[in-house]
C-alpha positions as semicolon CSV with decimal commas, in nm:
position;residue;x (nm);y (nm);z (nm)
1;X;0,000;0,000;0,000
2;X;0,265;0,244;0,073
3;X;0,354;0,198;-0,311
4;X;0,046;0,353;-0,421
5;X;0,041;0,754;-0,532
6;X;-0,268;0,754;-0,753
7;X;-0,587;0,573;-0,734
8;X;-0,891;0,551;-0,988
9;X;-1,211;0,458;-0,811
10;X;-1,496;0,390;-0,998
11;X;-1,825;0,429;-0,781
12;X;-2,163;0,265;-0,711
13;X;-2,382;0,144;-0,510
14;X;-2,252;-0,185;-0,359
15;X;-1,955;-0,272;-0,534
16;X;-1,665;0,003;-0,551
17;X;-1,379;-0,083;-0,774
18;X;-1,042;0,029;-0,770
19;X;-0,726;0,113;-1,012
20;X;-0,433;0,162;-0,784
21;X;-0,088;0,260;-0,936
22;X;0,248;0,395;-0,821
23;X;0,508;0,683;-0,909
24;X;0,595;0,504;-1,244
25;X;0,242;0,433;-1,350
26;X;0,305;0,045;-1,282
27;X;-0,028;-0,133;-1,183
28;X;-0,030;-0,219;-0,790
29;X;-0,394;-0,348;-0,732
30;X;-0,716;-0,370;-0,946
31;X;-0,978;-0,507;-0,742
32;X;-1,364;-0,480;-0,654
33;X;-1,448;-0,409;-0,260
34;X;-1,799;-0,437;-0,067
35;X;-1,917;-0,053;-0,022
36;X;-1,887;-0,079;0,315
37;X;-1,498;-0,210;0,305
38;X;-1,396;0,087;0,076
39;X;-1,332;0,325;0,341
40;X;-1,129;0,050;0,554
41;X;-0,924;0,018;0,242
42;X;-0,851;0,361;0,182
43;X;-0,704;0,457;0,517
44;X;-0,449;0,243;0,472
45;X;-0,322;0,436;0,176
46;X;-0,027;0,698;0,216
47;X;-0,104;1,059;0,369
48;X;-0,158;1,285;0,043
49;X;-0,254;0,999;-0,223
50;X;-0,422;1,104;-0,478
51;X;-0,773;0,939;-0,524
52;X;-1,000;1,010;-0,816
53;X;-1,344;0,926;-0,889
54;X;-1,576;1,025;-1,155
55;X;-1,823;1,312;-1,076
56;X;-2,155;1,125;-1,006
57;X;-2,414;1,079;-0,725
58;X;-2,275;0,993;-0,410
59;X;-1,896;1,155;-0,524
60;X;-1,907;1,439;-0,312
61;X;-1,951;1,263;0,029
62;X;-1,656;0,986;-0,072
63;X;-1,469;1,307;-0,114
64;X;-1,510;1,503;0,178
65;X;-1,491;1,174;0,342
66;X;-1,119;1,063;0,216
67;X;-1,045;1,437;0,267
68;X;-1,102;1,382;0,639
69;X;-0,836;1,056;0,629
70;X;-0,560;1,311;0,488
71;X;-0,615;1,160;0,132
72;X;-0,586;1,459;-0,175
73;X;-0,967;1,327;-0,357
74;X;-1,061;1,454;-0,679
75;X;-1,341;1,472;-0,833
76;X;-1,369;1,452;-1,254
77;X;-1,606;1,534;-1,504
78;X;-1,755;1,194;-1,700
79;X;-1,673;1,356;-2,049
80;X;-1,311;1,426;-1,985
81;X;-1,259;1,049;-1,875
82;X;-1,417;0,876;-2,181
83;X;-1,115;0,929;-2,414
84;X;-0,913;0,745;-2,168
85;X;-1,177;0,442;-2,157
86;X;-0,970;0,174;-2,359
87;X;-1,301;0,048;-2,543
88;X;-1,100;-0,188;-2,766
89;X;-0,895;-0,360;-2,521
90;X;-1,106;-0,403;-2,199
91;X;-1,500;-0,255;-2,296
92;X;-1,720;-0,023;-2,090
93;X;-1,681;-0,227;-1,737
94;X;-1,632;-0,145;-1,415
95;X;-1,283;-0,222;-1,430
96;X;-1,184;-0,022;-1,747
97;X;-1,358;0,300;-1,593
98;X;-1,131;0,285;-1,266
99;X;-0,836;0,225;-1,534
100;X;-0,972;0,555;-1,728
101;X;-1,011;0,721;-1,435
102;X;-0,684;0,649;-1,306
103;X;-0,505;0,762;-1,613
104;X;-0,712;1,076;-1,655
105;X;-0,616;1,216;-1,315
106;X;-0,237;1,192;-1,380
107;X;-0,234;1,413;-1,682
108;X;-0,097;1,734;-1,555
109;X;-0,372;2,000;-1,737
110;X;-0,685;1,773;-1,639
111;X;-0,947;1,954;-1,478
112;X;-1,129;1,875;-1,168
113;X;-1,487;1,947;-1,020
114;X;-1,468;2,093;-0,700
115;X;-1,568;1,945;-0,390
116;X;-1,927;2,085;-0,295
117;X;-2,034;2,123;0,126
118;X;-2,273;1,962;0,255
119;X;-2,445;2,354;0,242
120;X;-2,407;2,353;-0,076
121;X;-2,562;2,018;-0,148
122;X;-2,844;2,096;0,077
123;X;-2,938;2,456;-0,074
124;X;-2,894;2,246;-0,443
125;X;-3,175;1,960;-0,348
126;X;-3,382;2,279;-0,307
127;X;-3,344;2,314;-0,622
128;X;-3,392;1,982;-0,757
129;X;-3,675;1,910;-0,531
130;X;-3,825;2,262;-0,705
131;X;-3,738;2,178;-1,082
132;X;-3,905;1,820;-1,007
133;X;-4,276;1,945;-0,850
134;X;-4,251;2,215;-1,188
135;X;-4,260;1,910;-1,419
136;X;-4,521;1,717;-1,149
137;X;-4,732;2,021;-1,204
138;X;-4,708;2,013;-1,591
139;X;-4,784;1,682;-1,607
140;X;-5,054;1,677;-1,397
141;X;-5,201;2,004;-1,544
142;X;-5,189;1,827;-1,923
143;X;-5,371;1,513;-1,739
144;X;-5,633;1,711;-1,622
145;X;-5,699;1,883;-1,920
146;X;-5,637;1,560;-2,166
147;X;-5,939;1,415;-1,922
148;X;-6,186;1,681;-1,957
149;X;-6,144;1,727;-2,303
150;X;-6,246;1,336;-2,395
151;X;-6,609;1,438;-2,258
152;X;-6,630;1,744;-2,461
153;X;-6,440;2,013;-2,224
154;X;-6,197;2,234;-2,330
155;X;-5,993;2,503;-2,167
156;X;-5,717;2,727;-2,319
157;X;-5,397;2,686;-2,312
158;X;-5,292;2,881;-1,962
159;X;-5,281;2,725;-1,619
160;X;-5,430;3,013;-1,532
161;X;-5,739;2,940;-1,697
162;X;-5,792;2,604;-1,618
163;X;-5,736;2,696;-1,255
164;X;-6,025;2,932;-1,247
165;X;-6,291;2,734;-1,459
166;X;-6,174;2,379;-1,292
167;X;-6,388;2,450;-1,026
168;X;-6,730;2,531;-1,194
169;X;-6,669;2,253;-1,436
170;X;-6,656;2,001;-1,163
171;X;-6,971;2,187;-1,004
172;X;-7,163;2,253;-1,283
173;X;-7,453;1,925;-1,355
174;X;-7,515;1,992;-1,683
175;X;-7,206;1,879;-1,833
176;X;-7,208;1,492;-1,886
177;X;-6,899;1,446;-1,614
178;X;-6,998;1,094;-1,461
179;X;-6,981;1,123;-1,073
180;X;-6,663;0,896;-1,074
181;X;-6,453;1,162;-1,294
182;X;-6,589;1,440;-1,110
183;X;-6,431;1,275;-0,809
184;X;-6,096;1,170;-0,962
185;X;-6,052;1,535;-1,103
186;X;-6,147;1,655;-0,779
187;X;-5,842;1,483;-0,665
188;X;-5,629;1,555;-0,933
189;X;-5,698;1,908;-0,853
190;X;-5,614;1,894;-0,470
191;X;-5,262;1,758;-0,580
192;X;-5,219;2,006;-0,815
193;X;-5,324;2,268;-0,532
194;X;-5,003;2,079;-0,355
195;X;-4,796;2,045;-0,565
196;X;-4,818;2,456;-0,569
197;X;-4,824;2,491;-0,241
198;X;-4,423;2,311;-0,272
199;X;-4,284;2,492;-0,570
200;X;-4,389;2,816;-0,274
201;X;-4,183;2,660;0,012
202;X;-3,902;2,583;-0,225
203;X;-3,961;2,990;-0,368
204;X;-3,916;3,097;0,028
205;X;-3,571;2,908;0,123
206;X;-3,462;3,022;-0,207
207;X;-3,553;3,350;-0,082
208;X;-3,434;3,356;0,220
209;X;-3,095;3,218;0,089
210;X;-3,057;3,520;-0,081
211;X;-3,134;3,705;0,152
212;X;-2,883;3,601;0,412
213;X;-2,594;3,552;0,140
214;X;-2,392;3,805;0,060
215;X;-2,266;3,646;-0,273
216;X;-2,619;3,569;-0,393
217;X;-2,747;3,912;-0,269
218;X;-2,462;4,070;-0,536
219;X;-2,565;3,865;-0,822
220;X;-2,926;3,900;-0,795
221;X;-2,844;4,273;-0,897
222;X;-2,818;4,215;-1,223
223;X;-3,059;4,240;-1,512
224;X;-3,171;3,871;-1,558
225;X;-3,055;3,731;-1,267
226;X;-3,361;3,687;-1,009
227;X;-3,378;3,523;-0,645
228;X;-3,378;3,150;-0,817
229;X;-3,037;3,212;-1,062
230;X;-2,843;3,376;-0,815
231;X;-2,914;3,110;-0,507
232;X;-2,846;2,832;-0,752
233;X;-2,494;2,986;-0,873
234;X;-2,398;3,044;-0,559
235;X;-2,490;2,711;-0,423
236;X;-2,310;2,525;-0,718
237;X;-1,967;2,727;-0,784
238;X;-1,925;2,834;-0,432
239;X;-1,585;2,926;-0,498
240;X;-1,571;3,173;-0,775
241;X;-1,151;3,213;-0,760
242;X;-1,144;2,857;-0,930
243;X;-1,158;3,016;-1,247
244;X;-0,905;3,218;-1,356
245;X;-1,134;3,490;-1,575
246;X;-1,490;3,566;-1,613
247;X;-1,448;3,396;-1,989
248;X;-1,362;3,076;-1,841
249;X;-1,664;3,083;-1,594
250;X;-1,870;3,145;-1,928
251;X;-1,704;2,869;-2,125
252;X;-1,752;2,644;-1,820
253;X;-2,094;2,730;-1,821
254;X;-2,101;2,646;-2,195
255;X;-2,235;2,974;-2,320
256;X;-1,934;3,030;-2,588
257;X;-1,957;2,970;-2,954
258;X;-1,833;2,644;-3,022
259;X;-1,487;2,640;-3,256
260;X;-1,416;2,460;-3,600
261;X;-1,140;2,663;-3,714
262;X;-0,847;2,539;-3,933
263;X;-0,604;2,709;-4,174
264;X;-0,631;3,016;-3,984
265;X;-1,015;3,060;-4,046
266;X;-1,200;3,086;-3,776
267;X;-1,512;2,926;-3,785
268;X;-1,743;2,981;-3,466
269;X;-2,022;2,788;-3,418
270;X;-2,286;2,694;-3,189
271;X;-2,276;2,729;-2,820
272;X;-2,108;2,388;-2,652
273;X;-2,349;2,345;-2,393
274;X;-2,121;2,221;-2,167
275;X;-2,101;2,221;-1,794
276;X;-2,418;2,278;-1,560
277;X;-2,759;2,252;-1,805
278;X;-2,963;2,392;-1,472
279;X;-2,738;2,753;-1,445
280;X;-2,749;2,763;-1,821
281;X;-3,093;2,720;-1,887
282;X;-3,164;2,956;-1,561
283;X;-2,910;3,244;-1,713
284;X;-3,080;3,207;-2,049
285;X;-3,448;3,227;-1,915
286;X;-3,312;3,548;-1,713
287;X;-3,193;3,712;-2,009
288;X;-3,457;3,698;-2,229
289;X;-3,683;3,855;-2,018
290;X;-3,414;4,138;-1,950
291;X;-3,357;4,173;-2,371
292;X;-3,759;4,190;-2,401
293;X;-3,730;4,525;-2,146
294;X;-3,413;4,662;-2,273
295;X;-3,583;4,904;-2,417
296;X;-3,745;5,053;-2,109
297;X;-3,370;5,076;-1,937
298;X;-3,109;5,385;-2,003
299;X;-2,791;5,222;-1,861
300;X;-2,534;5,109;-2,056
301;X;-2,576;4,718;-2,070
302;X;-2,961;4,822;-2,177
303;X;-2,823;5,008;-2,443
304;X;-2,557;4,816;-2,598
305;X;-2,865;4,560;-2,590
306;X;-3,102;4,728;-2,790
307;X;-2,769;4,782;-3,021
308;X;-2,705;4,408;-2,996
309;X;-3,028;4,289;-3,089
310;X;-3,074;4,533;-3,385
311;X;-2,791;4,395;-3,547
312;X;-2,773;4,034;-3,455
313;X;-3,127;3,933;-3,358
314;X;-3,333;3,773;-3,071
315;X;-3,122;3,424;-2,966
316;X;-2,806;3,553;-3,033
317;X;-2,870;3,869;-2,815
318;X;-3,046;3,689;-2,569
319;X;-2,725;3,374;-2,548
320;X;-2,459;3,716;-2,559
321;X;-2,627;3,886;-2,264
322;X;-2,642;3,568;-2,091
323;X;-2,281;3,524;-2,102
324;X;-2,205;3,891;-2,026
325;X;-2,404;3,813;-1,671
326;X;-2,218;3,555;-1,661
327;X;-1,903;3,708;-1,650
328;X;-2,005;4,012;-1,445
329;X;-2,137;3,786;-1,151
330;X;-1,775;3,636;-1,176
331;X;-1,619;3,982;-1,140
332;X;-1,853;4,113;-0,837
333;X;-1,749;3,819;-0,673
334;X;-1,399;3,779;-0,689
335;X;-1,300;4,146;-0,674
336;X;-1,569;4,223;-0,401
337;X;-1,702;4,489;-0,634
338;X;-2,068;4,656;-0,573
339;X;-2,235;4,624;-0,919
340;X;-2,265;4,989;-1,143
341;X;-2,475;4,957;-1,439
342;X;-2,297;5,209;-1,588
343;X;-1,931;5,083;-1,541
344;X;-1,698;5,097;-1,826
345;X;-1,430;4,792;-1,846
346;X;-1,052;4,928;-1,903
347;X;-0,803;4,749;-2,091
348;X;-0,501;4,730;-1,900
349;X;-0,258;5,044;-2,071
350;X;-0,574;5,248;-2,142
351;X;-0,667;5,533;-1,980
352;X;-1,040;5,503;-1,842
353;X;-1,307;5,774;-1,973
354;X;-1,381;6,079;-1,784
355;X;-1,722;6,039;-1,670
356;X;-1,946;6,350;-1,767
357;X;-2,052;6,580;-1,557
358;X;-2,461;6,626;-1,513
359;X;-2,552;7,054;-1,525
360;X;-2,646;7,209;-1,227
């Protein structure tokens, strides 16, 4: 054991299997262990060993776990250990995974997913929990109406309106509702009532969140950033210094034009859609609301958006603004700046604008 300086674990429920390997990359043990022996195994490796497993349910606890024995564990991102998977030699199997994992954590520029708090993973099954009774409500909404409509019912397409007629329709005796659907809708309706009355107590830790964090309170300044974006980047970044620019926060957030450029052409494409699909879809559902009331604003991010969407059109304007939150939240929370609406960015070498002065 006191061989070993890199370890590939590949995770699951009740069988964890291991890659272990020492300083010249030399194989030392491959071998399955019972869930509940893992932990036995792995204080018996050398203080500072590194230990990687692939970023996936359950990772984060292993981590801060190991962490606690003096162990350096690492979490990594599924897509950046699939080119090490040696599919034509060993398959996709448990064993080849710890192998890929292995390798991928000893290549000096990999990247690693940092280590979330138990906070953090708390404040994010807020979210889930949130995101799942939105598509319990959609479902049931469409089963309600679906129903009513196969005995000659129909409602327009809002929630809205189906929540304010529901009621009459399931009161009214002239419709030819049989007493057993007026009952089951009656019920469908009462979980639909709860299923609201959730998505609110999610909506009010979510608020409070924001309002007790000072990192969440900054970003929800923005335009296009509300209480539910700014809780949820805070929760999953946590650590905004990780990234060494507000351009790599964006690209990690997968909001930049994807490349194909050869020759010295460049080619941009569209965006990768890498990294988190909840903060992306959240940033992009922010800014189109703020590009649809550009117009109304007078500061400068309002106005080079009108500009913006004038010349390059709705989805582009709406994925560009989304980015440019993006990297301001990054830059309010690293340099511990209060946001200005109006604030021009200054190459470095150039000599910043003087500001004008309003009349008397």
């Amino acid at each position: 054991m006191n061989e070993i300086t890199r370890v590939g674990v590949d995770l699951a429920k009740r069988v964890i299997q291991v890659h272990a390997v020492d300083a010249t990359g030399r194989v030392v043990a491959a071998k399955a262990l019972p869930a509940d022996k893992f932990a036995a195994w792995c204080v018996q490796l050398p203080a500072g060993c590194l230990v990687a497993m692939e970023a996936c349910g359950g990772a984060h606890h292993w981590a801060r776990k190991l962490r606690g024995f003096g162990l350096d564990a690492r979490l990594i991102a599924g897509h950046f250990v699939t080119p090490y998977r040696m599919a034509g030699k060993g398959g996709k199997n448990d064993a080849a995974d710890a192998a890929a994992i292995c390798e991928a954590a000893g290549r000096p520029h990999m990247r690693f997913v940092p280590v979330k708090t138990p906070a953090q993973q708390a404040l994010l099954a807020i979210h889930r929990l949130r995101e799942g009774y939105k598509e319990d409500r959609t479902a049931c909404i469409n089963r309600i109406r679906g129903l009513l409509t196969e005995f000659g019912i129909v409602f327009a397409q809002s929630p809205d309106t189906l929540r304010l007629g529901l009621a009459d329709v399931l009161e009214d005796a002239s419709n030819e509702l049989p007493g057993i659907a007026r009952l089951a809708l009656q019920e469908a309706r009462l979980h639909w009532i709860e299923l609201e009355c959730h998505i609110a107590s999610c909506d009010e830790r979510i608020a409070a969140h924001v309002r007790t964090d000072a990192q969440a309170k900054a970003a929800a300044q923005l335009a296009g950033i509300g209480p539910v974006t700014a809780s949820a980047l805070v929760a999953t970044v946590g650590d905004f210094t990780q990234f060494k620019n507000g351009a790599q926060f964006g690209s990690w957030l997968g909001l930049v034009p994807r490349q194909n450029s050869s020759g010295g052409k460049t080619q941009l494409g569209r965006i990768t859609k890498r990294g988190d699909d909840y903060l992306r879809t959240l940033l992009i559902q922010g800014a189109k609301s703020a590009v649809m009331t550009a117009h109304k604003r007078s500061d400068k991010i309002s106005q080079w958006l009108v500009q913006l969407l004038a010349r390059v059109g709705w989805q582009k304007a709406v994925v560009a603004l989304a980015n440019k939150n993006a990297r301001i939240v990054w830059a309010l929370l690293t340099k511990g700046r209060e946001f200005d609406p109006n604030y021009v960015s200054v190459k470095p070498g150039e000599v910043p604008p003087i500001p004008a002065v309003k009349p008397a």
